[in-house]
Amino acid sequence: MRIFDIIDRKKNGNTLTDEEIRFFVQSVVDGTASNEQIGAMLMAIVLRGMDEWETEVLTMAMAESGDRIDLSSIDGIKVDKHSTGGVGDKTTLILVPLVASLGIPVAKFSGRGLGLTGGTIDKLASIPDMHTNLSEDQFISQIQQIGCAIATTGKNLDPCDKKLYAIRDVTATVDCIPLIASSIMSKKIASGSDAVVLDVKCGRGAFMKDLKGAKKLAELCVKIGKKAGLRMSAVISDMNEPLGNAVGNSLEVCEALDLLRGKGQKDLKTLTMCLASHMVLLAGKAENTKDAEQMLQASLDDGRALRKFREMIRHQGAKDITEDPDLLPKARFRGVVTSEHDGYVSGLDAARIGHAANVLGAGRLKKEDSIDYSAGVYLYKKAGDYVKKGDELLCLYSKSKDAIMDAEDDIRKAYTFSDTKPETGNIILEEKF
Ligand code: URA
């Protein structure tokens, strides 16, 4: 079998065989396929597509391309959550301790941010002394002791995805449903949890710009996961404007702490509670959504969720920022952007805000870039709010004054205004069980 012939067959629109897909994955991992060949194959998949069966085979071959985590020594149904990536999405920081506070083990592997979307590991790494690089033994032992952990995936978990993702990123082949589904589900299957809720983002700040594509991706992922023996559900959520008010690592940790204390933005709370209640249902700890939400709300109200967060970060070596949030990195410079219009905010472009946060230093454009944990954007006004000329729209934070000036012009374009109050949509667009 030759990689050249497999590329040629996909280029001509053929359905690949099990052997061909597995040969491709093997060649990616052992280095016999060149980066040019991998890029060509990915583009052939983007242009010619892959059917459901091919995507399933690709997913399983990728999941088996490296280590698979064995969580069987942890009692109970282990639940996981995965987001397709959004701007200002700090739900993981909240729902991991929240769900674990109900006695449900949560084994969460997370990634670093790349491009517009932030990564949970970067947010956690903004907490002084926090270790996110746990060995498999440390990860499992922490979950056995306190019920949850958030860590980076080990070097050899799904090495095929690591290589494919890096090449997709530079060959314009990221936004392809079979490639996204196989990338997400192969990692979830290899990560060893029993149940997964997916948060498929839809809108300007997401890979999936429209609901049709988001639904297709959610359905495909749920199907693949169930076939692999996982309990699965999915939520499709709006990502036209950023989630919550904060975008940027330490700013988002502060906002997550607010929510764990029962305060915070409505869209963030609604989505977090929705995803967390899916996790509770998947774990079989509640009969219905209403019961699940009541259990979760009780944990927020009596402080169990916040105490679990504190326990988790202390276990991972961090300073106790729940007692002293001033320990989080603070930006040297801030710049307030004011409105040049009277009217209602009719829209707030998540992609532009994500881009501005990167310019300020909050994200990385290349894997090797370093991050300014204090940098980011805090939104005072979002879609539906009324503003007068001169009112504060948002605040920019950075260690670089120049970066604030660079971000300022562009970030104004993120806002659109209208004379009439716009309908502000629901953050939850659809749920799939
Ligand atoms: N998240 C992933 O893990 N993979 C993708 O391809 C897209 C989003």
Coordinates of C-alpha atoms in Angstrom, one line a residue, residues 170-429:
V170 CA -1.3 26.0 8.4
T171 CA -3.1 24.4 5.4
A172 CA -6.6 25.9 5.9
T173 CA -8.1 22.5 6.6
V174 CA -9.4 23.0 10.2
D175 CA -13.1 23.8 9.4
C176 CA -14.1 20.4 8.1
I177 CA -16.7 18.4 9.9
P178 CA -15.2 14.9 9.6
L179 CA -11.8 16.2 10.6
I180 CA -13.1 18.1 13.6
A181 CA -15.3 15.2 14.7
S182 CA -12.4 12.7 14.5
S183 CA -10.0 15.1 16.2
I184 CA -12.4 15.7 19.1
M185 CA -13.7 12.2 19.6
S186 CA -10.4 10.4 19.2
K187 CA -9.0 12.5 22.1
K188 CA -12.2 11.9 24.2
I189 CA -12.1 8.1 23.6
A190 CA -8.3 7.9 24.4
S191 CA -8.9 10.0 27.6
G192 CA -10.7 7.2 29.3
S193 CA -13.9 8.9 30.7
D194 CA -17.2 7.0 30.6
A195 CA -19.4 10.0 29.6
V196 CA -18.8 13.2 27.6
V197 CA -20.9 16.3 27.1
L198 CA -19.9 18.3 24.1
D199 CA -20.3 22.1 23.8
V200 CA -20.4 22.8 20.1
K201 CA -20.0 26.5 19.5
C202 CA -21.9 28.2 16.7
G203 CA -21.4 31.8 15.4
R204 CA -18.9 34.4 14.4
G205 CA -16.3 33.4 17.1
A206 CA -16.6 29.6 16.3
F207 CA -15.4 27.1 13.6
M208 CA -19.1 26.4 12.9
K209 CA -20.6 29.6 11.7
D210 CA -24.2 28.3 11.2
L211 CA -26.6 26.1 13.1
K212 CA -26.9 23.5 10.3
G213 CA -23.1 22.8 10.4
A214 CA -23.1 22.9 14.2
K215 CA -25.9 20.3 14.4
K216 CA -24.2 18.1 11.9
L217 CA -21.0 18.1 13.9
A218 CA -22.8 17.5 17.2
E219 CA -24.8 14.6 15.8
L220 CA -21.8 13.0 14.3
C221 CA -19.7 13.3 17.5
V222 CA -22.6 11.9 19.6
K223 CA -23.0 8.9 17.2
I224 CA -19.2 8.2 17.1
G225 CA -19.0 8.4 20.9
K226 CA -21.9 6.1 21.5
K227 CA -20.6 3.5 19.0
A228 CA -17.3 3.6 21.0
G229 CA -19.3 2.8 24.2
L230 CA -19.4 6.3 25.7
R231 CA -22.5 7.9 27.3
M232 CA -22.8 11.1 25.2
S233 CA -24.8 14.3 24.9
A234 CA -24.2 17.6 23.2
V235 CA -25.2 21.3 23.6
I236 CA -25.0 23.8 20.8
S237 CA -24.3 27.2 22.2
D238 CA -24.1 30.7 20.7
M239 CA -20.7 32.1 20.0
N240 CA -21.5 35.3 18.2
E241 CA -20.4 37.4 21.2
P242 CA -17.9 36.4 23.9
L243 CA -19.2 34.3 26.8
G244 CA -19.4 36.4 30.0
N245 CA -17.6 39.7 30.4
A246 CA -13.9 38.6 30.6
V247 CA -11.6 37.5 27.8
G248 CA -8.0 36.8 28.8
N249 CA -6.5 34.3 31.3
S250 CA -6.4 35.9 34.8
L251 CA -9.5 38.0 34.0
E252 CA -11.4 34.8 33.2
V253 CA -10.2 33.1 36.4
C254 CA -11.6 36.1 38.3
E255 CA -14.9 35.8 36.5
A256 CA -15.1 32.0 37.2
L257 CA -14.5 32.7 40.9
D258 CA -17.4 35.2 40.8
L259 CA -19.7 32.6 39.4
L260 CA -18.6 30.0 41.9
R261 CA -19.6 32.6 44.5
G262 CA -23.0 32.9 42.9
K263 CA -22.5 36.1 41.0
G264 CA -21.7 36.7 37.4
Q265 CA -23.1 37.1 33.9
K266 CA -26.3 35.4 32.9
D267 CA -25.1 33.8 29.6
L268 CA -22.1 32.3 31.4
K269 CA -24.2 31.0 34.3
T270 CA -26.9 29.6 31.9
L271 CA -24.4 27.7 29.8
T272 CA -22.4 26.4 32.7
M273 CA -25.5 25.1 34.5
C274 CA -26.7 23.5 31.3
L275 CA -23.4 21.7 30.6
A276 CA -23.0 20.7 34.3
S277 CA -26.6 19.3 34.4
H278 CA -25.8 17.2 31.3
M279 CA -22.8 15.8 33.2
V280 CA -25.0 15.0 36.3
L281 CA -27.6 13.3 34.1
L282 CA -24.9 11.3 32.2
A283 CA -23.4 10.2 35.5
G284 CA -26.9 8.9 36.5
K285 CA -27.0 11.1 39.6
A286 CA -30.3 12.8 38.8
E287 CA -33.6 11.8 37.1
N288 CA -34.1 15.0 35.1
T289 CA -32.6 18.4 34.3
K290 CA -34.6 20.2 36.9
D291 CA -33.3 17.9 39.7
A292 CA -29.8 18.2 38.3
E293 CA -29.9 22.0 38.3
Q294 CA -31.3 22.1 41.8
M295 CA -28.4 19.9 43.1
L296 CA -25.9 22.1 41.3
Q297 CA -27.5 25.4 42.6
A298 CA -27.4 24.0 46.2
S299 CA -23.7 23.4 45.8
L300 CA -23.1 27.0 44.6
D301 CA -25.3 28.4 47.3
D302 CA -23.7 26.6 50.3
G303 CA -20.1 27.1 49.0
R304 CA -19.3 23.4 48.2
A305 CA -18.4 24.2 44.6
L306 CA -16.0 27.0 45.6
R307 CA -14.4 24.8 48.3
K308 CA -13.9 22.1 45.7
F309 CA -12.2 24.6 43.4
R310 CA -9.9 25.7 46.2
E311 CA -9.1 22.0 47.0
M312 CA -8.3 21.3 43.4
I313 CA -5.9 24.2 42.8
R314 CA -4.2 23.7 46.2
H315 CA -3.7 20.0 45.3
Q316 CA -2.1 21.1 42.1
G317 CA 0.3 23.3 44.0
A318 CA -1.3 26.7 43.5
K319 CA -1.6 29.7 45.9
D320 CA -5.1 30.2 47.3
I321 CA -6.5 32.8 45.0
T322 CA -10.0 32.2 46.4
E323 CA -8.8 33.9 49.7
D324 CA -6.7 36.4 47.9
P325 CA -7.5 37.2 44.3
D326 CA -4.9 39.9 44.3
L327 CA -2.3 37.1 43.9
L328 CA -3.4 36.8 40.2
P329 CA -1.2 38.7 37.7
K330 CA -2.4 42.3 37.1
A331 CA -1.8 44.2 33.9
R332 CA 0.6 47.2 34.0
F333 CA -1.6 49.2 31.7
R334 CA -5.3 49.6 31.1
G335 CA -7.2 51.5 28.4
V336 CA -10.9 52.3 28.5
V337 CA -12.7 52.4 25.2
T338 CA -15.8 54.6 25.0
S339 CA -18.8 54.7 22.7
E340 CA -18.9 57.1 19.8
H341 CA -22.7 56.4 19.4
D342 CA -26.0 56.7 21.2
G343 CA -28.1 53.5 20.8
Y344 CA -28.4 49.8 21.6
V345 CA -25.5 47.5 21.1
S346 CA -26.9 45.3 18.4
G347 CA -23.9 43.0 18.1
L348 CA -20.4 42.3 19.5
D349 CA -18.1 40.3 17.2
A350 CA -16.5 37.5 19.2
A351 CA -13.8 36.9 16.6
R352 CA -12.7 40.6 16.7
I353 CA -12.6 40.5 20.5
G354 CA -10.6 37.3 20.5
H355 CA -8.2 38.8 18.0
A356 CA -7.8 42.0 20.2
A357 CA -7.1 39.8 23.2
N358 CA -4.3 38.2 21.3
V359 CA -2.9 41.5 20.2
L360 CA -2.9 42.5 23.9
G361 CA -0.8 39.4 24.7
A362 CA -3.5 37.0 26.0
G363 CA -3.1 34.3 23.4
R364 CA -0.7 32.8 20.9
L365 CA -0.6 32.8 17.2
K366 CA 2.1 30.2 17.0
K367 CA 2.6 27.2 19.4
E368 CA 5.9 28.6 20.7
D369 CA 4.6 32.1 21.5
S370 CA 4.6 33.2 25.2
I371 CA 1.6 34.6 27.0
D372 CA 0.9 37.7 29.1
Y373 CA -1.5 36.1 31.7
S374 CA -2.7 39.5 32.8
A375 CA -3.7 40.7 29.3
G376 CA -7.2 40.7 28.0
V377 CA -10.5 42.5 27.5
Y378 CA -13.3 43.2 30.0
L379 CA -16.6 44.0 28.4
Y380 CA -18.9 46.5 30.2
K381 CA -21.5 46.5 27.4
K382 CA -22.9 43.6 25.4
A383 CA -25.7 43.0 22.8
G384 CA -29.0 44.5 24.1
D385 CA -27.4 47.1 26.3
Y386 CA -28.2 50.8 25.8
V387 CA -25.2 53.2 25.6
K388 CA -24.8 56.9 25.3
K389 CA -21.9 58.6 23.4
G390 CA -18.9 58.6 25.8
D391 CA -20.1 55.6 27.9
E392 CA -17.5 53.0 28.7
L393 CA -17.8 50.0 26.4
L394 CA -14.9 47.9 27.6
C395 CA -11.4 48.0 29.2
L396 CA -8.2 46.7 27.6
Y397 CA -5.4 45.2 29.8
S398 CA -1.8 44.6 28.9
K399 CA 1.7 44.9 30.0
S400 CA 2.4 46.8 26.8
K401 CA 1.1 50.3 26.2
D402 CA 1.7 49.9 22.4
A403 CA -0.4 46.8 22.4
I404 CA -3.3 48.7 24.0
M405 CA -3.0 51.3 21.3
D406 CA -2.9 48.7 18.5
A407 CA -5.9 46.9 19.9
E408 CA -8.0 50.0 20.5
D409 CA -8.8 51.0 16.9
D410 CA -9.8 47.5 15.8
I411 CA -11.8 46.7 18.8
R412 CA -14.3 49.5 18.2
K413 CA -15.3 47.7 15.0
A414 CA -16.4 44.7 17.1
Y415 CA -19.5 46.7 18.2
T416 CA -22.5 47.5 16.1
F417 CA -25.4 49.8 17.2
S418 CA -29.0 50.2 16.4
D419 CA -31.8 52.6 17.4
T420 CA -34.1 49.8 18.4
K421 CA -33.5 47.2 21.1
P422 CA -32.3 44.0 19.4
E423 CA -33.6 40.6 20.3
T424 CA -30.9 39.0 22.3
G425 CA -30.9 35.3 21.5
N426 CA -30.6 32.4 23.9
I427 CA -27.2 31.2 24.6
I428 CA -28.4 27.6 24.3
L429 CA -29.4 26.9 20.7

